[in-house]
Amino acid sequence: MLLPAMVMIQVIMELVKPFTGDVISWTKLWMLFGAGIVSAVIVYLCHKNDYRKTYVVSYMESEKTRITLAEHIRKLPMSVFNSKDLSELTTNMMGDVSTSEHVLSHVYPQLISNGISITLICIMLAFYDWRIALAIYITVPMAIAIVVIGRKIQQRLGTKHAEAKLVASEQVQEYVEGLKVIKSCNMDGDKFSALENALRTMRNLAIKMELGVGVLVTGAQVVLQAGIGLTVFMGVTLLTQGKIELIPMLMSLLIVTRIYGPVQTVLVLLPELLYHQIAIKRMRALMDYAPMEGKDTALDGYDIGFEGVHFRYNEGGEQTITDITTSIPANGITALVGPSGSGKSTLSRLIARFWDVTDGKITIGGTEVKTLDPEHLMGYMSFVFQDVVLFNDTIYNNIRIGNMDATREQILAAAKAARCDEFAEKLPDGYDTMLGENGSTLSGGERQRLSIARALLKDAPIVMLDEATASLDPESESHIQQAIGALIAGKTVIVIAHRLRTIATADKIIVLDHGQIAEEGTHESLLNKQGLYHRLYTIQQESLGWSV
């Protein structure tokens, strides 16, 4: 934009020559006309290039940043997710990256281009008359200094606002997820004070931040506009002293009324730049978490060993697993049982390296789990959890997640073995039926069968069953048990169960209590010991006869 402006100034100066007694040079005017056309073409090409290198590159960089964050999050230990809420990670990947995208595409280009244009005009004016240039620009550094000096205020308000947005996001998520409970307890609407308070706090902090930033920017603009008066005063003084002519002085006044537009843009964008630093700091904090690493070592066997294993979820926290030394034989069924909170699920997740042990070691086929790459380790394991996660996709694609390279025949065979065909064929589109969010259109038993079909399709040598039939009705449980029978054939199976009658035929039962092994053996041998297992089994048998 600077080049056409300079051409226009030259045209105006040529057109006003008759008022000073000079003659207009039409040759020069035609040359300036040609220069104007050339400058317009140059500006167009520059804008086109700027769009590609600014907006397109910014959006591509945002995509790259989100993928990088997602890949990093995927490799983090589960302990990170214990300390961070899901909404915080979503804000990192979406909100913070969007802030960065906006700054890269809208703030930095304007700051740089306006900074360059202001500097060039200042230099050119200085060559023409340094006194006029000084009068125009003397207030610019003063105005910028006001915004920069208020940086701490902006950062403090910006940090509080970002934290309030995060809390509000968490409360919205909690409200939506718990809507059934909230309605059943008559806490919907204004009675759900946690969400209302979070949104009100976010609103108040947003107002405070805008007010604080607005006062600084407005104050800086007032100081900046004082340059117009200084320029008029300097121009009139030089004119009365005969040190400048009328036309150049008028042109200087024209320039000063236009030059402050880019400067004001810089002043408005500076707070956004400072707010961007908060988003950058949050993303860097996430990237600073060390990912779990290891080697892609092939396993020689699938027997699992524990040697003096200790584990706590948080450093300095209570010990969850204490001095466990035992083994899980290959090609057999091992059950982990015990009271709630005894460490059953924790122990199974340590095998899968969702966390790393605090002390001791866990081995699979003689290879320490801690030395294996988590994704490589997952290739040897299949999971069937009590809470099944399904995606808003077709039944077919939800099963295919178990093995993305499987053929359609293999996928349908796994579905049939898991008894999925019994309900899938009744749906309008069969296996191509969309499930809705998290499989909301299916029952608990149907969701569980899909989970088993995934595991069957994966065909991993180690299978973990975590309360797979705990919340099912008798008919669904019967179907699931038949499907599990097909899944575990010839595999190393680890079963977590509260219903002790379902694991009576297990090859080995490990009884846990307060994170320690209380006893271990077969069903018959544990009953004969008259210990914790016998007590739990007896209580369950007695409860079978209970009725309302």
Coordinates of C-alpha atoms in Angstrom, one line a residue:
M1 CA 0.0 0.0 0.0
L2 CA 3.0 2.3 0.5
L3 CA 3.9 2.4 -3.2
P4 CA 0.6 3.6 -4.6
A5 CA 0.4 6.2 -1.8
M6 CA 3.8 7.7 -2.8
V7 CA 2.7 7.8 -6.4
M8 CA -0.5 9.6 -5.4
I9 CA 1.4 12.1 -3.4
Q10 CA 3.6 12.9 -6.4
V11 CA 0.5 13.3 -8.6
I12 CA -1.1 15.7 -6.1
M13 CA 2.1 17.7 -5.9
E14 CA 2.2 18.0 -9.7
L15 CA -1.4 19.0 -9.9
V16 CA -1.1 21.9 -7.4
K17 CA 1.9 23.5 -9.3
P18 CA -0.4 26.1 -11.0
F19 CA -1.2 27.5 -7.5
T20 CA 2.5 28.2 -7.0
G21 CA 3.2 29.6 -10.5
D22 CA 4.7 26.5 -12.0
V23 CA 3.6 24.6 -15.1
I24 CA 2.2 21.0 -14.9
S25 CA 4.4 18.4 -16.6
W26 CA 2.0 16.2 -18.5
T27 CA 4.8 13.8 -19.5
K28 CA 5.5 13.3 -15.8
L29 CA 1.8 12.9 -15.1
W30 CA 1.5 10.1 -17.7
M31 CA 4.6 8.5 -16.3
L32 CA 3.0 8.6 -12.8
F33 CA -0.2 7.2 -14.2
G34 CA 1.8 4.2 -15.6
A35 CA 3.6 3.9 -12.4
G36 CA 0.2 3.8 -10.6
I37 CA -0.9 0.9 -12.8
V38 CA 2.3 -1.0 -12.2
S39 CA 2.2 -0.4 -8.5
A40 CA -1.4 -1.6 -8.4
V41 CA -0.3 -4.8 -10.2
I42 CA 2.6 -5.2 -7.8
V43 CA 0.3 -4.7 -4.8
Y44 CA -2.1 -7.4 -6.1
L45 CA 0.7 -9.9 -6.7
C46 CA 2.1 -9.1 -3.2
H47 CA -1.3 -9.6 -1.6
K48 CA -1.8 -12.9 -3.4
N49 CA 1.5 -14.1 -2.3
D50 CA 0.9 -12.8 1.3
Y51 CA -2.4 -14.6 1.4
R52 CA -0.8 -17.9 0.5
K53 CA 2.1 -17.5 2.8
T54 CA 0.1 -16.0 5.7
Y55 CA -3.3 -17.6 5.9
V56 CA -2.7 -20.9 4.1
V57 CA 0.6 -21.5 5.9
S58 CA -1.0 -20.5 9.3
Y59 CA -3.9 -23.0 8.8
M60 CA -1.5 -25.7 7.8
E61 CA 0.7 -25.0 10.8
S62 CA -2.3 -25.2 13.0
E63 CA -3.2 -28.6 11.6
K64 CA 0.4 -29.7 12.1
T65 CA 0.4 -28.4 15.7
R66 CA -2.8 -30.2 16.6
I67 CA -1.5 -33.5 15.1
T68 CA 1.7 -33.0 17.0
L69 CA -0.2 -32.5 20.3
A70 CA -2.4 -35.5 19.6
E71 CA 0.6 -37.7 18.9
H72 CA 2.3 -36.5 22.0
I73 CA -0.8 -37.0 24.2
R74 CA -1.1 -40.5 22.8
K75 CA 2.3 -41.4 24.1
L76 CA 1.9 -39.9 27.6
P77 CA 1.6 -42.1 30.7
M78 CA -1.8 -42.4 32.3
S79 CA -0.6 -40.4 35.3
V80 CA -0.8 -37.3 33.2
F81 CA -4.5 -37.8 32.6
N82 CA -5.1 -38.3 36.3
S83 CA -3.8 -34.7 36.9
K84 CA -5.5 -33.2 33.8
D85 CA -9.2 -32.9 33.0
L86 CA -10.4 -34.0 29.5
S87 CA -11.7 -30.4 28.9
E88 CA -8.2 -29.0 29.6
L89 CA -6.6 -31.3 26.9
T90 CA -9.4 -30.3 24.5
T91 CA -8.7 -26.6 25.2
N92 CA -5.0 -27.2 24.5
M93 CA -5.7 -28.8 21.2
M94 CA -8.6 -26.6 20.0
G95 CA -8.8 -23.3 21.9
D96 CA -5.0 -22.6 22.4
V97 CA -4.2 -23.7 18.8
S98 CA -7.0 -21.5 17.5
T99 CA -5.6 -18.6 19.4
S100 CA -2.2 -19.3 17.9
E101 CA -3.7 -19.7 14.4
H102 CA -5.4 -16.3 14.7
V103 CA -2.2 -14.5 15.8
L104 CA -0.2 -16.1 13.1
S105 CA -2.7 -15.2 10.4
H106 CA -4.0 -11.8 11.5
V107 CA -1.7 -10.3 14.2
Y108 CA 1.9 -11.0 13.1
P109 CA 1.4 -10.1 9.4
Q110 CA -0.2 -6.7 10.3
L111 CA 2.4 -6.0 13.0
I112 CA 5.3 -6.7 10.7
S113 CA 3.8 -5.0 7.6
N114 CA 2.7 -1.9 9.6
G115 CA 6.0 -1.8 11.4
I116 CA 7.9 -1.8 8.1
S117 CA 5.6 0.8 6.4
I118 CA 5.8 3.1 9.5
T119 CA 9.6 2.8 9.6
L120 CA 10.0 3.4 5.9
I121 CA 7.8 6.5 5.9
C122 CA 9.6 7.8 9.0
I123 CA 12.9 7.5 7.2
M124 CA 11.6 9.1 4.0
L125 CA 10.1 12.0 6.0
A126 CA 13.4 12.4 7.9
F127 CA 15.3 12.9 4.7
Y128 CA 12.7 15.5 3.6
D129 CA 12.5 17.3 6.9
W130 CA 13.6 15.7 10.2
R131 CA 11.8 18.2 12.3
I132 CA 8.4 17.3 10.8
A133 CA 9.2 13.5 11.1
L134 CA 10.2 14.0 14.7
A135 CA 6.9 15.7 15.5
I136 CA 4.9 13.0 13.8
Y137 CA 6.7 10.0 15.4
I138 CA 7.8 11.3 18.8
T139 CA 4.5 10.0 20.4
V140 CA 4.7 6.5 18.8
P141 CA 7.3 5.0 21.1
M142 CA 5.5 6.6 24.1
A143 CA 2.2 5.0 23.1
I144 CA 3.8 1.6 22.5
A145 CA 5.6 1.9 25.9
I146 CA 2.2 2.4 27.7
V147 CA 0.9 -0.9 26.3
V148 CA 4.2 -2.8 26.9
I149 CA 4.5 -1.4 30.5
G150 CA 1.1 -2.7 31.2
R151 CA 2.1 -6.2 30.1
K152 CA 2.1 -7.6 33.7
I153 CA -1.5 -6.4 34.2
Q154 CA -2.6 -7.9 30.9
Q155 CA -0.8 -11.2 31.6
R156 CA -2.4 -11.5 35.1
L157 CA -5.9 -10.8 33.7
G158 CA -5.3 -13.0 30.7
T159 CA -4.1 -15.9 32.9
K160 CA -7.2 -15.6 35.2
H161 CA -9.5 -15.4 32.2
A162 CA -7.9 -18.5 30.6
E163 CA -8.3 -20.5 33.8
A164 CA -11.9 -19.3 34.1
K165 CA -12.6 -20.5 30.6
L166 CA -11.1 -23.9 31.5
V167 CA -13.2 -24.2 34.6
A168 CA -16.3 -23.2 32.7
S169 CA -15.5 -25.8 30.0
E170 CA -15.1 -28.5 32.7
Q171 CA -18.5 -27.6 34.3
V172 CA -20.3 -27.6 30.9
Q173 CA -18.9 -31.0 30.2
E174 CA -19.8 -32.3 33.6
Y175 CA -23.3 -30.8 33.3
V176 CA -23.9 -32.5 29.9
E177 CA -22.5 -35.9 31.0
G178 CA -24.4 -35.9 34.2
L179 CA -27.7 -34.5 32.8
K180 CA -29.7 -37.7 33.8
V181 CA -28.5 -37.5 37.4
I182 CA -29.1 -33.7 37.5
K183 CA -32.6 -34.0 36.2
S184 CA -33.4 -37.0 38.5
C185 CA -32.3 -34.9 41.5
N186 CA -34.2 -31.8 40.3
M187 CA -31.0 -29.8 40.0
D188 CA -31.4 -28.6 36.4
G189 CA -31.7 -24.9 35.5
D190 CA -30.6 -22.3 38.0
K191 CA -30.4 -25.0 40.7
F192 CA -27.2 -26.3 39.2
S193 CA -25.1 -23.6 40.8
A194 CA -21.6 -24.9 39.9
L195 CA -22.2 -24.3 36.1
E196 CA -23.8 -20.9 36.8
N197 CA -21.0 -19.7 39.0
A198 CA -18.3 -20.8 36.5
L199 CA -20.0 -19.0 33.6
R200 CA -20.5 -15.9 35.7
T201 CA -16.9 -15.9 36.8
M202 CA -15.7 -16.3 33.2
R203 CA -18.0 -13.4 32.2
N204 CA -16.7 -11.1 35.0
L205 CA -13.1 -11.9 34.2
A206 CA -13.7 -11.3 30.5
I207 CA -15.1 -7.9 31.3
K208 CA -12.2 -7.1 33.6
M209 CA -9.7 -8.2 31.0
E210 CA -11.3 -6.2 28.2
L211 CA -11.6 -3.2 30.5
G212 CA -8.0 -3.4 31.6
V213 CA -6.7 -3.8 28.1
G214 CA -9.1 -1.2 26.8
V215 CA -7.8 1.4 29.3
L216 CA -4.2 0.8 28.3
V217 CA -4.9 0.9 24.6
T218 CA -7.2 3.9 24.8
G219 CA -4.6 5.8 26.9
A220 CA -1.9 4.9 24.3
Q221 CA -4.1 6.1 21.5
V222 CA -4.7 9.4 23.3
V223 CA -1.0 9.9 23.6
L224 CA -0.5 8.9 20.0
Q225 CA -3.1 11.4 18.7
A226 CA -1.3 14.2 20.5
G227 CA 1.2 13.9 17.6
I228 CA -1.2 15.6 15.3
G229 CA -1.2 18.7 17.4
L230 CA 2.6 18.6 17.7
T231 CA 2.9 18.2 13.9
V232 CA 0.5 21.2 13.3
F233 CA 2.5 23.3 15.8
M234 CA 5.8 22.4 14.3
G235 CA 4.6 22.9 10.7
V236 CA 3.1 26.4 11.5
T237 CA 6.2 27.4 13.4
L238 CA 8.5 26.3 10.4
L239 CA 6.1 28.0 7.9
T240 CA 6.1 31.3 9.8
Q241 CA 9.9 31.2 10.0
G242 CA 10.1 30.6 6.3
K243 CA 11.8 27.2 6.8
I244 CA 9.1 25.2 4.9
E245 CA 6.7 25.9 2.1
L246 CA 2.9 25.8 2.3
I247 CA 2.3 22.7 0.0
P248 CA 4.9 20.5 1.8
M249 CA 3.5 21.5 5.1
L250 CA -0.1 20.6 4.0
M251 CA 1.2 17.3 2.6
S252 CA 2.8 16.6 6.0
L253 CA -0.5 17.3 7.7
L254 CA -2.2 14.9 5.3
I255 CA 0.3 12.2 6.0
V256 CA 0.0 12.6 9.8
T257 CA -3.7 12.1 9.7
R258 CA -3.2 8.8 7.8
I259 CA 0.0 7.5 9.3
Y260 CA -1.5 6.9 12.8
G261 CA -4.0 4.3 11.4
P262 CA -1.3 1.6 11.1
V263 CA 0.1 2.6 14.5
Q264 CA -3.3 2.3 16.2
T265 CA -3.6 -1.1 14.6
V266 CA -0.3 -2.1 16.2
L267 CA -1.5 -0.8 19.6
V268 CA -4.7 -2.8 19.3
L269 CA -2.9 -6.0 18.3
L270 CA -0.2 -5.9 20.9
P271 CA -2.5 -7.1 23.7
E272 CA -3.5 -10.0 21.5
L273 CA 0.1 -10.9 21.1
L274 CA 0.6 -10.9 24.9
Y275 CA -2.5 -13.1 25.3
H276 CA -1.0 -15.4 22.8
Q277 CA 2.0 -16.0 25.0
I278 CA -0.4 -17.5 27.6
A279 CA -1.7 -20.1 25.1
I280 CA 1.9 -20.8 24.0
K281 CA 2.9 -21.4 27.6
R282 CA 0.1 -23.8 28.1
M283 CA 0.9 -25.8 25.0
R284 CA 4.6 -25.9 26.0
A285 CA 3.7 -27.1 29.5
L286 CA 1.8 -30.0 27.8
M287 CA 4.7 -30.8 25.5
D288 CA 7.1 -30.8 28.5
Y289 CA 5.5 -34.0 29.8
A290 CA 7.9 -36.8 28.9
P291 CA 6.4 -39.5 26.7
M292 CA 6.7 -43.2 27.4
E293 CA 9.5 -44.7 25.2
G294 CA 10.9 -48.1 24.6
K295 CA 12.1 -50.6 22.0
D296 CA 10.1 -52.8 19.5
T297 CA 11.5 -56.0 21.0
A298 CA 9.8 -59.2 19.9
L299 CA 8.5 -61.2 22.8
D300 CA 9.7 -64.8 23.2
G301 CA 6.8 -66.0 25.3
Y302 CA 3.7 -64.7 27.0
D303 CA 4.1 -65.7 30.6
I304 CA 4.0 -62.7 32.9
G305 CA 6.2 -62.2 36.0
F306 CA 6.1 -59.8 38.9
E307 CA 9.3 -59.1 40.9
G308 CA 9.0 -56.9 44.0
V309 CA 6.5 -54.6 42.3
H310 CA 5.5 -51.4 44.1
F311 CA 3.3 -48.6 42.7
R312 CA 1.8 -45.3 43.7
Y313 CA -0.3 -43.0 41.4
N314 CA 1.3 -39.8 42.6
E315 CA 4.8 -39.1 43.9
G316 CA 4.6 -39.0 47.7
G317 CA 1.0 -40.4 47.6
E318 CA -0.3 -43.6 49.2
Q319 CA 1.1 -46.9 48.0
T320 CA -1.4 -48.7 45.8
I321 CA 0.6 -51.9 45.0
T322 CA 3.1 -53.1 47.6
D323 CA 5.8 -55.8 47.1
I324 CA 4.0 -58.1 44.7
T325 CA 6.0 -61.1 43.5
T326 CA 4.1 -63.7 41.5
S327 CA 3.7 -65.1 38.0
I328 CA 0.9 -65.5 35.4
P329 CA 1.4 -68.7 33.3
A330 CA 1.1 -68.6 29.5
N331 CA -1.8 -70.2 27.7
G332 CA -3.9 -70.3 30.8
I333 CA -6.5 -68.3 32.7
T334 CA -5.4 -66.3 35.7
A335 CA -8.0 -64.5 37.8
L336 CA -7.4 -61.4 39.9
V337 CA -9.9 -61.1 42.7
G338 CA -10.3 -59.3 46.0
P339 CA -12.4 -56.5 47.6
S340 CA -13.0 -53.2 45.9
G341 CA -9.9 -51.0 45.9
S342 CA -7.6 -54.0 46.4
G343 CA -5.5 -53.2 43.3
K344 CA -6.9 -55.6 40.7
S345 CA -7.4 -53.1 37.8
T346 CA -4.2 -51.3 38.7
L347 CA -2.2 -54.5 38.5
S348 CA -3.6 -55.3 35.0
R349 CA -2.9 -51.8 33.8
L350 CA 0.7 -52.1 35.0
I351 CA 1.1 -55.1 32.8
A352 CA -0.2 -53.1 29.8
R353 CA 2.2 -50.3 30.8
F354 CA -0.5 -47.7 31.2
W355 CA 1.8 -46.6 34.1
D356 CA 5.3 -47.6 35.0
V357 CA 6.0 -49.3 38.3
T358 CA 7.5 -47.3 41.1
D359 CA 9.9 -50.1 42.1
G360 CA 10.5 -53.7 41.0
K361 CA 9.8 -55.0 37.5
I362 CA 7.1 -56.7 35.3
T363 CA 8.2 -59.1 32.6
I364 CA 6.5 -60.7 29.6
G365 CA 8.4 -63.7 28.2
G366 CA 11.4 -62.6 30.2
T367 CA 11.4 -59.1 28.7
E368 CA 10.8 -56.2 31.1
V369 CA 7.7 -54.3 30.2
K370 CA 9.4 -50.9 31.0
T371 CA 11.8 -51.4 28.1
L372 CA 9.1 -51.9 25.5
D373 CA 7.5 -49.3 23.4
P374 CA 3.9 -48.9 24.6
E375 CA 2.4 -49.1 21.1
H376 CA 4.5 -52.2 20.3
L377 CA 3.3 -53.8 23.6
M378 CA -0.3 -53.1 22.7
G379 CA 0.1 -55.3 19.6
Y380 CA 0.3 -58.3 22.0
M381 CA -2.8 -57.4 24.0
S382 CA -6.5 -57.3 23.6
F383 CA -8.8 -55.7 26.2
V384 CA -12.5 -56.2 27.0
F385 CA -13.5 -53.6 29.6
Q386 CA -16.8 -53.3 31.5
D387 CA -17.2 -49.8 30.1
V388 CA -17.1 -50.1 26.3
V389 CA -16.2 -47.1 24.2
L390 CA -17.8 -47.0 20.8
F391 CA -17.4 -44.3 18.0
N392 CA -20.1 -42.5 16.1
D393 CA -19.6 -44.8 13.1
T394 CA -21.0 -48.0 11.7
I395 CA -21.0 -51.3 13.5
Y396 CA -18.6 -52.6 10.8
N397 CA -16.1 -49.8 11.3
N398 CA -16.3 -50.1 15.1
I399 CA -15.3 -53.7 14.9
R400 CA -12.7 -53.0 12.3
I401 CA -10.8 -50.9 14.8
G402 CA -9.4 -54.2 16.2
N403 CA -7.4 -54.7 13.0
M404 CA -7.6 -52.0 10.3
D405 CA -5.9 -54.4 7.8
A406 CA -8.6 -57.1 8.1
T407 CA -10.7 -58.2 5.2
R408 CA -14.5 -57.9 5.3
E409 CA -14.8 -61.7 5.6
Q410 CA -12.5 -61.6 8.7
I411 CA -14.5 -58.8 10.3
L412 CA -17.8 -60.5 9.7
A413 CA -16.4 -63.8 11.0
A414 CA -15.2 -62.1 14.2
A415 CA -18.7 -60.4 14.6
K416 CA -20.4 -63.8 14.2
A417 CA -18.1 -65.4 16.7
A418 CA -19.0 -62.6 19.2
R419 CA -22.7 -63.1 18.5
C420 CA -23.0 -59.7 17.0
D421 CA -25.0 -61.0 14.0
E422 CA -27.9 -61.7 16.3
F423 CA -28.7 -58.0 16.7
A424 CA -26.8 -56.4 13.7
E425 CA -28.9 -58.3 11.1
K426 CA -32.1 -56.9 12.7
L427 CA -31.1 -53.3 12.1
P428 CA -32.2 -51.4 9.0
D429 CA -28.7 -51.2 7.4
G430 CA -27.2 -54.3 9.1
Y431 CA -23.5 -53.8 9.8
D432 CA -23.5 -50.5 8.1
T433 CA -25.9 -49.0 10.7
M434 CA -24.6 -45.8 12.4
L435 CA -24.4 -46.3 16.1
G436 CA -24.7 -42.7 17.3
E437 CA -22.5 -41.1 19.9
N438 CA -20.7 -43.8 22.0
G439 CA -23.1 -46.4 20.7
S440 CA -26.1 -44.9 22.3
T441 CA -28.5 -47.0 20.2
L442 CA -27.3 -50.3 21.5
S443 CA -27.9 -52.1 24.8
G444 CA -25.1 -52.9 27.3
G445 CA -24.9 -56.5 26.2
E446 CA -24.7 -55.5 22.5
R447 CA -22.0 -53.0 23.1
Q448 CA -20.0 -55.6 25.1
R449 CA -20.3 -58.1 22.2
L450 CA -18.9 -55.4 19.8
S451 CA -15.9 -55.0 22.2
I452 CA -15.3 -58.8 22.1
A453 CA -15.5 -58.8 18.3
R454 CA -12.8 -56.2 18.2
A455 CA -10.6 -58.3 20.5
L456 CA -11.3 -61.4 18.4
L457 CA -10.3 -59.6 15.2
K458 CA -7.1 -58.4 16.8
D459 CA -6.3 -62.0 17.8
A460 CA -3.6 -60.9 20.4
P461 CA -1.8 -63.6 22.4
I462 CA -2.7 -61.8 25.8
V463 CA -6.3 -61.1 26.7
M464 CA -7.4 -58.9 29.6
L465 CA -11.1 -59.1 30.7
D466 CA -12.0 -56.5 33.3
E467 CA -15.5 -57.2 34.7
A468 CA -16.7 -58.0 31.2
T469 CA -20.1 -59.4 32.4
A470 CA -20.5 -57.5 35.7
S471 CA -23.5 -55.4 34.8
L472 CA -25.3 -57.6 32.3
D473 CA -28.7 -59.4 32.5
P474 CA -28.5 -63.3 32.6
E475 CA -29.4 -63.7 28.9
S476 CA -26.8 -61.2 27.8
E477 CA -24.2 -62.7 30.1
S478 CA -24.8 -66.1 28.6
H479 CA -24.1 -64.7 25.1
I480 CA -21.0 -62.8 26.3
Q481 CA -19.6 -65.9 28.0
Q482 CA -20.0 -67.9 24.8
A483 CA -18.2 -65.1 22.9
I484 CA -15.4 -64.9 25.5
G485 CA -15.0 -68.7 25.2
A486 CA -14.1 -68.2 21.5
L487 CA -11.8 -65.2 22.3
I488 CA -9.6 -66.8 25.0
A489 CA -8.9 -70.2 23.4
G490 CA -5.1 -70.8 23.5
K491 CA -4.4 -67.3 24.9
T492 CA -2.8 -66.0 28.1
V493 CA -5.9 -64.7 29.8
I494 CA -6.1 -62.3 32.8
V495 CA -9.6 -62.0 34.3
I496 CA -10.7 -59.4 36.8
A497 CA -13.9 -60.5 38.4
H498 CA -16.2 -59.9 41.4
R499 CA -18.5 -62.8 40.6
L500 CA -16.2 -65.6 41.9
R501 CA -18.4 -68.4 40.5
T502 CA -17.4 -67.2 37.0
I503 CA -13.7 -68.0 37.6
A504 CA -14.0 -71.2 39.5
T505 CA -12.3 -73.1 36.6
A506 CA -9.4 -70.7 36.3
D507 CA -5.9 -72.2 36.2
K508 CA -4.7 -69.7 38.9
I509 CA -6.4 -67.3 41.2
I510 CA -4.5 -64.4 42.8
V511 CA -6.4 -62.8 45.7
L512 CA -5.4 -59.2 46.4
D513 CA -6.1 -57.1 49.6
H514 CA -4.9 -53.6 50.1
G515 CA -2.5 -53.8 47.2
Q516 CA -0.8 -57.0 48.4
I517 CA -1.2 -60.7 47.6
A518 CA -3.3 -62.3 50.3
E519 CA -3.2 -65.7 48.8
E520 CA -3.0 -67.5 45.5
G521 CA -3.9 -71.0 44.1
T522 CA -6.8 -72.8 42.4
H523 CA -10.4 -72.5 43.4
E524 CA -10.4 -75.7 45.5
S525 CA -7.1 -75.0 47.3
L526 CA -8.2 -71.5 48.2
L527 CA -11.5 -72.7 49.6
N528 CA -9.6 -75.3 51.7
K529 CA -7.3 -72.5 53.2
Q530 CA -10.4 -70.9 54.8
G531 CA -8.9 -67.4 54.1
L532 CA -10.1 -64.3 52.4
Y533 CA -11.1 -66.1 49.2
H534 CA -13.2 -68.5 51.2
R535 CA -14.9 -65.6 53.0
L536 CA -15.7 -63.7 49.8
Y537 CA -17.0 -66.8 48.1
T538 CA -19.2 -67.8 51.0
I539 CA -20.7 -64.3 51.2
Q540 CA -21.5 -64.4 47.5
Q541 CA -23.1 -67.8 47.7
E542 CA -25.3 -66.6 50.6
S543 CA -26.3 -63.5 48.6
L544 CA -27.6 -65.7 45.8
G545 CA -30.6 -66.6 48.0
W546 CA -31.4 -63.0 48.8
S547 CA -34.7 -61.5 47.6
V548 CA -36.8 -58.5 48.2

